PDB file of C-alpha atoms in Angstrom:
ATOM      1  CA  MET A 645      11.710  -9.607  13.667  1.00  0.00           C
ATOM      2  CA  GLY A 646       9.866  -9.205  16.941  1.00  0.00           C
ATOM      3  CA  VAL A 647       6.113  -9.237  17.374  1.00  0.00           C
ATOM      4  CA  GLY A 648       5.893  -5.451  17.721  1.00  0.00           C
ATOM      5  CA  ARG A 649       8.609  -4.631  15.199  1.00  0.00           C
ATOM      6  CA  PRO A 650       7.807  -5.600  11.627  1.00  0.00           C
ATOM      7  CA  ALA A 651      10.597  -5.680   9.078  1.00  0.00           C
ATOM      8  CA  THR A 652      10.989  -2.640   6.882  1.00  0.00           C
ATOM      9  CA  VAL A 653      11.733  -2.036   3.219  1.00  0.00           C
ATOM     10  CA  THR A 654      13.489   1.090   1.988  1.00  0.00           C
ATOM     11  CA  PRO A 655      12.120   3.061  -0.962  1.00  0.00           C
ATOM     12  CA  GLU A 656      15.202   1.947  -2.921  1.00  0.00           C
ATOM     13  CA  GLU A 657      14.441  -1.737  -2.383  1.00  0.00           C
ATOM     14  CA  ALA A 658      10.747  -1.162  -3.083  1.00  0.00           C
ATOM     15  CA  ALA A 659      11.645   0.467  -6.417  1.00  0.00           C
ATOM     16  CA  ARG A 660      13.655  -2.626  -7.375  1.00  0.00           C
ATOM     17  CA  ARG A 661      10.742  -4.921  -6.401  1.00  0.00           C
ATOM     18  CA  LEU A 662       7.801  -3.111  -8.048  1.00  0.00           C
ATOM     19  CA  ALA A 663       7.635  -5.580 -10.950  1.00  0.00           C
ATOM     20  CA  ASP A 664       8.436  -8.664  -8.826  1.00  0.00           C
ATOM     21  CA  PRO A 665       5.357 -10.953  -8.877  1.00  0.00           C
ATOM     22  CA  GLY A 666       6.349 -12.313  -5.471  1.00  0.00           C
ATOM     23  CA  TRP A 667       5.879  -8.882  -3.898  1.00  0.00           C
ATOM     24  CA  ARG A 668       2.621  -6.975  -3.349  1.00  0.00           C
ATOM     25  CA  PHE A 669       2.333  -3.354  -2.209  1.00  0.00           C
ATOM     26  CA  VAL A 670      -0.583  -2.200  -0.055  1.00  0.00           C
ATOM     27  CA  ASP A 671      -1.632   1.419   0.404  1.00  0.00           C
ATOM     28  CA  ALA A 672      -3.242   1.793   3.837  1.00  0.00           C
ATOM     29  CA  ARG A 673      -4.035   5.502   3.456  1.00  0.00           C
ATOM     30  CA  PRO A 674      -7.508   6.936   2.917  1.00  0.00           C
ATOM     31  CA  GLY A 675      -9.034   6.570  -0.534  1.00  0.00           C
ATOM     32  CA  ALA A 676      -8.472  10.180  -1.510  1.00  0.00           C
ATOM     33  CA  ALA A 677      -4.719   9.831  -0.887  1.00  0.00           C
ATOM     34  CA  HIS A 678      -4.566   6.561  -2.830  1.00  0.00           C
ATOM     35  CA  ARG A 679      -6.320   8.186  -5.781  1.00  0.00           C
ATOM     36  CA  GLY A 680      -3.964  11.162  -5.888  1.00  0.00           C
ATOM     37  CA  TRP A 681      -4.923  13.836  -3.393  1.00  0.00           C
ATOM     38  CA  ARG A 682      -2.128  15.095  -1.133  1.00  0.00           C
ATOM     39  CA  LEU A 683      -3.634  14.862   2.335  1.00  0.00           C
ATOM     40  CA  GLU A 684      -0.505  15.241   4.457  1.00  0.00           C
ATOM     41  CA  SER A 685       3.107  16.153   3.715  1.00  0.00           C
ATOM     42  CA  GLU A 686       3.669  14.152   0.514  1.00  0.00           C
ATOM     43  CA  ALA A 687       5.286  16.114  -2.340  1.00  0.00           C
ATOM     44  CA  ARG A 688       3.137  14.350  -4.951  1.00  0.00           C
ATOM     45  CA  GLY A 689      -0.174  12.582  -4.693  1.00  0.00           C
ATOM     46  CA  GLY A 690      -0.945   9.041  -5.776  1.00  0.00           C
ATOM     47  CA  CYS A 691       0.329   5.595  -4.910  1.00  0.00           C
ATOM     48  CA  LEU A 692       3.128   3.192  -5.765  1.00  0.00           C
ATOM     49  CA  PRO A 693       2.514   1.701  -9.220  1.00  0.00           C
ATOM     50  CA  GLY A 694       0.417  -1.434  -8.903  1.00  0.00           C
ATOM     51  CA  ALA A 695      -0.348  -0.932  -5.209  1.00  0.00           C
ATOM     52  CA  VAL A 696      -3.654  -2.276  -3.960  1.00  0.00           C
ATOM     53  CA  HIS A 697      -5.783  -0.194  -1.652  1.00  0.00           C
ATOM     54  CA  LEU A 698      -6.663  -1.463   1.806  1.00  0.00           C
ATOM     55  CA  PRO A 699      -7.365   1.557   3.984  1.00  0.00           C
ATOM     56  CA  ALA A 700      -6.973   1.216   7.720  1.00  0.00           C
ATOM     57  CA  SER A 701     -10.502   2.589   8.114  1.00  0.00           C
ATOM     58  CA  TRP A 702     -11.905  -0.655   6.658  1.00  0.00           C
ATOM     59  CA  LEU A 703     -10.345  -2.955   9.254  1.00  0.00           C
ATOM     60  CA  GLY A 704     -13.143  -2.822  11.804  1.00  0.00           C
ATOM     61  CA  LEU A 705     -15.825  -3.185   9.147  1.00  0.00           C
ATOM     62  CA  LEU A 706     -14.865  -6.593   7.762  1.00  0.00           C
ATOM     63  CA  ASP A 707     -15.950  -9.933   9.169  1.00  0.00           C
ATOM     64  CA  GLU A 708     -13.529 -12.823   8.616  1.00  0.00           C
ATOM     65  CA  ARG A 709     -15.328 -14.143   5.542  1.00  0.00           C
ATOM     66  CA  SER A 710     -15.287 -10.702   3.904  1.00  0.00           C
ATOM     67  CA  ALA A 711     -11.654 -10.236   4.921  1.00  0.00           C
ATOM     68  CA  ALA A 712     -10.637 -13.531   3.280  1.00  0.00           C
ATOM     69  CA  ALA A 713     -12.481 -12.595   0.075  1.00  0.00           C
ATOM     70  CA  LEU A 714     -10.881  -9.157   0.048  1.00  0.00           C
ATOM     71  CA  LEU A 715      -7.376 -10.586   0.519  1.00  0.00           C
ATOM     72  CA  ALA A 716      -7.927 -13.031  -2.344  1.00  0.00           C
ATOM     73  CA  ALA A 717      -9.337 -10.337  -4.626  1.00  0.00           C
ATOM     74  CA  LYS A 718      -6.328  -8.109  -3.986  1.00  0.00           C
ATOM     75  CA  GLY A 719      -3.811 -10.885  -4.559  1.00  0.00           C
ATOM     76  CA  LEU A 720      -2.578 -10.887  -0.975  1.00  0.00           C
ATOM     77  CA  ALA A 721      -1.347 -14.361  -0.081  1.00  0.00           C
ATOM     78  CA  PRO A 722       1.036 -15.972   2.420  1.00  0.00           C
ATOM     79  CA  GLU A 723       3.510 -16.958  -0.308  1.00  0.00           C
ATOM     80  CA  ARG A 724       4.073 -13.315  -1.277  1.00  0.00           C
ATOM     81  CA  THR A 725       6.015 -10.577   0.449  1.00  0.00           C
ATOM     82  CA  THR A 726       3.580  -7.819   1.344  1.00  0.00           C
ATOM     83  CA  VAL A 727       4.820  -4.252   1.802  1.00  0.00           C
ATOM     84  CA  VAL A 728       2.421  -1.857   3.510  1.00  0.00           C
ATOM     85  CA  TYR A 729       2.649   1.902   3.566  1.00  0.00           C
ATOM     86  CA  GLY A 730       0.402   4.579   4.945  1.00  0.00           C
ATOM     87  CA  TYR A 731       0.361   7.533   7.216  1.00  0.00           C
ATOM     88  CA  GLU A 732       2.157   6.739  10.460  1.00  0.00           C
ATOM     89  CA  ARG A 733      -0.460   4.688  12.309  1.00  0.00           C
ATOM     90  CA  ASP A 734      -2.294   3.342   9.259  1.00  0.00           C
ATOM     91  CA  GLY A 735       0.545   1.271   7.799  1.00  0.00           C
ATOM     92  CA  ALA A 736       1.334  -0.421  11.103  1.00  0.00           C
ATOM     93  CA  ALA A 737      -2.344  -1.178  11.784  1.00  0.00           C
ATOM     94  CA  VAL A 738      -2.913  -2.743   8.362  1.00  0.00           C
ATOM     95  CA  GLY A 739       0.361  -4.655   8.627  1.00  0.00           C
ATOM     96  CA  ALA A 740      -0.681  -6.170  11.973  1.00  0.00           C
ATOM     97  CA  TRP A 741      -4.141  -6.982  10.566  1.00  0.00           C
ATOM     98  CA  LEU A 742      -2.589  -8.793   7.599  1.00  0.00           C
ATOM     99  CA  ARG A 743      -0.212 -10.780   9.831  1.00  0.00           C
ATOM    100  CA  ALA A 744      -3.178 -11.799  12.013  1.00  0.00           C
ATOM    101  CA  ARG A 745      -4.790 -13.273   8.877  1.00  0.00           C
ATOM    102  CA  GLY A 746      -1.858 -15.497   8.004  1.00  0.00           C
ATOM    103  CA  LEU A 747       0.342 -13.315   5.827  1.00  0.00           C
ATOM    104  CA  GLY A 748       3.738 -14.035   7.318  1.00  0.00           C
ATOM    105  CA  ASP A 749       6.133 -11.788   5.394  1.00  0.00           C
ATOM    106  CA  VAL A 750       4.559  -8.386   5.953  1.00  0.00           C
ATOM    107  CA  ARG A 751       6.894  -5.410   5.910  1.00  0.00           C
ATOM    108  CA  LEU A 752       6.501  -1.658   6.204  1.00  0.00           C
ATOM    109  CA  LEU A 753       7.848   0.848   3.700  1.00  0.00           C
ATOM    110  CA  ALA A 754      10.208   3.053   5.694  1.00  0.00           C
ATOM    111  CA  PRO A 755      10.495   5.969   5.742  1.00  0.00           C
ATOM    112  CA  GLY A 756       7.194   5.807   3.828  1.00  0.00           C
ATOM    113  CA  PHE A 757       5.268   7.224   0.906  1.00  0.00           C
ATOM    114  CA  GLU A 758       6.366  10.774   1.712  1.00  0.00           C
ATOM    115  CA  ALA A 759       9.991   9.796   0.978  1.00  0.00           C
ATOM    116  CA  TRP A 760       8.921   7.882  -2.125  1.00  0.00           C
ATOM    117  CA  ALA A 761       6.946  10.830  -3.515  1.00  0.00           C
ATOM    118  CA  ALA A 762       9.707  13.327  -2.711  1.00  0.00           C
ATOM    119  CA  ASP A 763      12.027  11.626  -5.212  1.00  0.00           C
ATOM    120  CA  ARG A 764      10.701  12.659  -8.633  1.00  0.00           C
ATOM    121  CA  ALA A 765      12.638   9.795 -10.241  1.00  0.00           C
ATOM    122  CA  ARG A 766      10.236   7.347  -8.575  1.00  0.00           C
ATOM    123  CA  PRO A 767       6.916   6.826 -10.331  1.00  0.00           C
ATOM    124  CA  VAL A 768       3.542   7.403  -8.723  1.00  0.00           C
ATOM    125  CA  GLU A 769       0.213   6.310 -10.084  1.00  0.00           C
ATOM    126  CA  ARG A 770      -3.093   8.084  -9.708  1.00  0.00           C
ATOM    127  CA  ALA A 771      -6.179   5.912  -9.945  1.00  0.00           C
ATOM    128  CA  LEU A 772      -9.075   7.045 -12.097  1.00  0.00           C
ATOM    129  CA  ALA A 773     -11.496   4.768 -10.298  1.00  0.00           C
ATOM    130  CA  VAL A 774     -13.887   5.883  -7.598  1.00  0.00           C
ATOM    131  CA  GLU A 775     -13.028   2.645  -5.788  1.00  0.00           C
ATOM    132  CA  ASP A 776     -10.575  -0.138  -6.633  1.00  0.00           C
ATOM    133  CA  GLY A 777     -11.834  -2.314  -9.444  1.00  0.00           C
ATOM    134  CA  LEU A 778     -14.560   0.040 -10.643  1.00  0.00           C
ATOM    135  CA  LEU A 779     -12.363   1.215 -13.507  1.00  0.00           C
ATOM    136  CA  GLN A 780      -9.065  -0.389 -14.404  1.00  0.00           C
ATOM    137  CA  GLY A 781      -7.458   2.704 -15.907  1.00  0.00           C
ATOM    138  CA  ALA A 782      -4.804   4.693 -14.136  1.00  0.00           C
ATOM    139  CA  PHE A 783      -2.263   7.217 -15.255  1.00  0.00           C
ATOM    140  CA  ALA A 784       1.320   7.466 -14.140  1.00  0.00           C
ATOM    141  CA  GLU A 785       3.247  10.522 -13.128  1.00  0.00           C
ATOM    142  CA  VAL A 786       7.014  10.372 -13.203  1.00  0.00           C
TER     143      VAL A 786
END
């Protein structure tokens, strides 16, 4: 894997790894998309089950201390494989940001959430919370 070319994970592999505690999925899209609104070309709204939300728009707002606390709170750690997805530029930006903070095995979901959501056999989750952690409830759509 080169510096500018992160490894990728297919939707098929991601589906097999959803319950793997050594893997963490990160949704880099805006909050409305993470919570279930279809903002671009996705067939269904929501996120991968269990995905944590780290929108690309937050990257410039966090100092290093806040970034470290956020990573810990979201369970993002160097010993885990982290798979990022987002709209085209968002996933790559968050992936690079995570690698710059010591997460070594950061991969991108390719072709992305649009492909995931297009396959109705793959589950999506819609958060009930206004922001992550405010409410723990979520409902799944299959």
